[in-house]
Coordinates of C-alpha atoms in Angstrom, one line a residue:
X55 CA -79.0 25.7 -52.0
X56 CA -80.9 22.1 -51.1
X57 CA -79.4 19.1 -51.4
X58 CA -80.5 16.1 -50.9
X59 CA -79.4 14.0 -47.7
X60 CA -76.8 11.4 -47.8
X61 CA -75.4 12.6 -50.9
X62 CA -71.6 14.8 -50.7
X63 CA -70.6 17.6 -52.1
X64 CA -67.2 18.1 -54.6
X65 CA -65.9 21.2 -55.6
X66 CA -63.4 21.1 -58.0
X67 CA -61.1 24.1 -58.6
X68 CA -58.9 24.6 -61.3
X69 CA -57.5 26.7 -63.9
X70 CA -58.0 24.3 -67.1
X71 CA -61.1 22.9 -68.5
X72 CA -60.0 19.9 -69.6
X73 CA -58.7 18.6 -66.1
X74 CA -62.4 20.1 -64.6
X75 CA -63.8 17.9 -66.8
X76 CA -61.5 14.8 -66.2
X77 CA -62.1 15.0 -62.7
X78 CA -66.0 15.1 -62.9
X79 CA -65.7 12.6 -65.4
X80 CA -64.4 10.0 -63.2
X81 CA -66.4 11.0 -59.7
X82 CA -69.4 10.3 -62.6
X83 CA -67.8 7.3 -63.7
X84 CA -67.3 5.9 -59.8
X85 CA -70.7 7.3 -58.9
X86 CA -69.3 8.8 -56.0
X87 CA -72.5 11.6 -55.9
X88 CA -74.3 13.8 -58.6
X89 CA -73.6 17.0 -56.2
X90 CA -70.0 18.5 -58.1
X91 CA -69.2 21.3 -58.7
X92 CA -66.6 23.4 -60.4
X93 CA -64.7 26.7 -60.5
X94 CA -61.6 28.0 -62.9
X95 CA -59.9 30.1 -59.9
X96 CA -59.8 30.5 -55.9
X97 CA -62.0 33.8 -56.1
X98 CA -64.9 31.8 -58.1
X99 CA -64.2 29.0 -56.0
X100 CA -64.8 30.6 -52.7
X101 CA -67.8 32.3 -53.8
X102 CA -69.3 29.1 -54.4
X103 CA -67.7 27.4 -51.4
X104 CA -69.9 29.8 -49.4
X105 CA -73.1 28.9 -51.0
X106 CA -72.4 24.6 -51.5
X107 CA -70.5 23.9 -48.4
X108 CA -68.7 21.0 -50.4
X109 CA -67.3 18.1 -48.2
X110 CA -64.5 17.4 -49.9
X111 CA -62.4 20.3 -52.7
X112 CA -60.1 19.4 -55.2
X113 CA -58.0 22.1 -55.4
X114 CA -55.1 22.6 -57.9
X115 CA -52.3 24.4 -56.2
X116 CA -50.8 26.8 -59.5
X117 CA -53.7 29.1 -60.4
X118 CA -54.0 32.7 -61.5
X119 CA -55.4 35.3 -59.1
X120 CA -55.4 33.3 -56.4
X121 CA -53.1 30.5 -55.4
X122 CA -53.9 27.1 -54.4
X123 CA -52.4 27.1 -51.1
X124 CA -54.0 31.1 -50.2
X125 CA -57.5 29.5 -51.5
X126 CA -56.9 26.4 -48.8
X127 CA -56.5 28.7 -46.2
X128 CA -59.2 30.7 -46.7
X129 CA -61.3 28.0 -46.9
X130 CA -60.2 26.3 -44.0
X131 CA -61.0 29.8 -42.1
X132 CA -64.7 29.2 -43.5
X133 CA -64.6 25.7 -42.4
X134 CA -62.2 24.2 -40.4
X135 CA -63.7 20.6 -40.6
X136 CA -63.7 20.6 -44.6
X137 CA -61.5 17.8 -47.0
X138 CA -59.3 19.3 -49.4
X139 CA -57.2 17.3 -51.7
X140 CA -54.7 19.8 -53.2
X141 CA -53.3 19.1 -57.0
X142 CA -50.8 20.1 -58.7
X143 CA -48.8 18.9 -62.1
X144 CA -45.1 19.9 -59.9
X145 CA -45.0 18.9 -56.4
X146 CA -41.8 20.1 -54.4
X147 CA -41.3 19.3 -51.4
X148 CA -42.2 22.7 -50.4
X149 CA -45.1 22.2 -52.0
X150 CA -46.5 19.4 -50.4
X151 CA -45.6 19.9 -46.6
X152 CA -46.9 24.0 -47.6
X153 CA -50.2 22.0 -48.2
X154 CA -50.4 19.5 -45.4
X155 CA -49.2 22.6 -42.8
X156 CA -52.2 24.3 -43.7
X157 CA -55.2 21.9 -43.5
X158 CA -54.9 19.8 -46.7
X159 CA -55.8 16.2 -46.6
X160 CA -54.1 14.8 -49.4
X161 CA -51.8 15.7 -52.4
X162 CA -52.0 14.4 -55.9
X163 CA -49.5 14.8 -58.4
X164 CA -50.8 15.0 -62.3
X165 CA -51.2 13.1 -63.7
X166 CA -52.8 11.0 -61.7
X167 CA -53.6 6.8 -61.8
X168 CA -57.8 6.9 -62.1
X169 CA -58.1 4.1 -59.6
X170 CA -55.9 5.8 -57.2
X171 CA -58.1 8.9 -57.6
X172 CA -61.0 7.3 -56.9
X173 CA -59.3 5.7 -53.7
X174 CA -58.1 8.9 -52.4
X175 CA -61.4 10.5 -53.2
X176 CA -64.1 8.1 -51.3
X177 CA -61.4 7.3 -48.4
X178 CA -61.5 10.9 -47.9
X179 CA -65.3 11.3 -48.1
X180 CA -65.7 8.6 -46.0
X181 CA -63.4 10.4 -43.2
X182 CA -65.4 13.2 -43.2
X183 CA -68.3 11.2 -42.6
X184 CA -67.0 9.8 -39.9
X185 CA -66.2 13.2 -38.2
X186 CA -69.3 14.5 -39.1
X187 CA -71.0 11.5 -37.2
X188 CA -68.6 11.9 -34.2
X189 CA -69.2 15.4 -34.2
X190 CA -73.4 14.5 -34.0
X191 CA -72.7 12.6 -31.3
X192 CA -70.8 14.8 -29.1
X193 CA -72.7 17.4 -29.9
X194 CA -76.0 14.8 -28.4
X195 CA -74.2 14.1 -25.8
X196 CA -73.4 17.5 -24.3
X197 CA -77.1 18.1 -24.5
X198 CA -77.8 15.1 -23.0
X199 CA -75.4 15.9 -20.3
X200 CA -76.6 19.3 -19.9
X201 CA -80.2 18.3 -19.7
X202 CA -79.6 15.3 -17.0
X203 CA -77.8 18.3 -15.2
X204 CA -81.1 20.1 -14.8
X205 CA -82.9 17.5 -13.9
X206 CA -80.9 16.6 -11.1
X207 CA -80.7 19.8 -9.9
X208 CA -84.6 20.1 -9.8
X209 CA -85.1 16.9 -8.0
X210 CA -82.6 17.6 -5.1
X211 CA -84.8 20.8 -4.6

């Protein structure tokens, strides 16, 4: 799929309509990006994972077929560097360090204060645009190094 540049990508994942809706409801409302997306288990959800590459997944943690926490890591596997703010409407303490352990950014318990939604949802975007941007850069600079490396070897021949 094209996207357009500058704009993230949200995949929401959970089991009931209504809260898929909710949730792209108020990343519409905070105009966060037109680019979400949405699946009703971890199986759909990875499919689609593949083809989006979201920044950022909202991931409910009590699903059927697949958990929340098995869909995290699997997705994590796929893409280390991804955001993924687990949900869930019970959050032990299990839970939540479960989550956190395996590559989860956040936890949000439901029902869930809109403006602290919003808050959790573009701080996080915004930290993965920052490691994006310091990945770029190191990425440059190892080039750079590499290429300022050759050079010097040619001109002490």
């Amino acid at each position: 799929m094209k996207f357009k540049e500058g704009f993230f990508r949200i995949l929401i994942v959970d089991d009931s309509l209504s809260m898929r809706q909710l949730l792209h409801k108020l990343i519409d409302m905070n105009d966060i990006t037109p680019y979400v997306f949405d699946a009703k288990n971890g199986k759909e959800a990875l499919a689609k994972f593949q083809k989006i590459q979201p920044d950022l997944v909202l991931l409910d943690l009590q699903m059927p077929e697949m958990d929340g926490i098995t869909t995290l890591r699997l997705m994590k596997k796929m893409d280390p560097s991804v955001k993924v703010m687990m949900m869930s409407l019970s959050g032990s303490k299990n839970d939540t360090q479960d989550a956190i352990k395996y590559g989860a950014c956040d936890f949000l318990l439901k029902p869930f204060d809109r403006n602290e939604f919003a808050f959790k949802v573009i701080k996080n975007l915004r930290e993965k645009a920052n490691e994006d941007k310091i990945t770029e850069l190191q990425n440059t600079t190892e080039m750079l190094n590499e290429k300022f490396s050759k050079m010097s070897k040619s001109i002490k021949k």
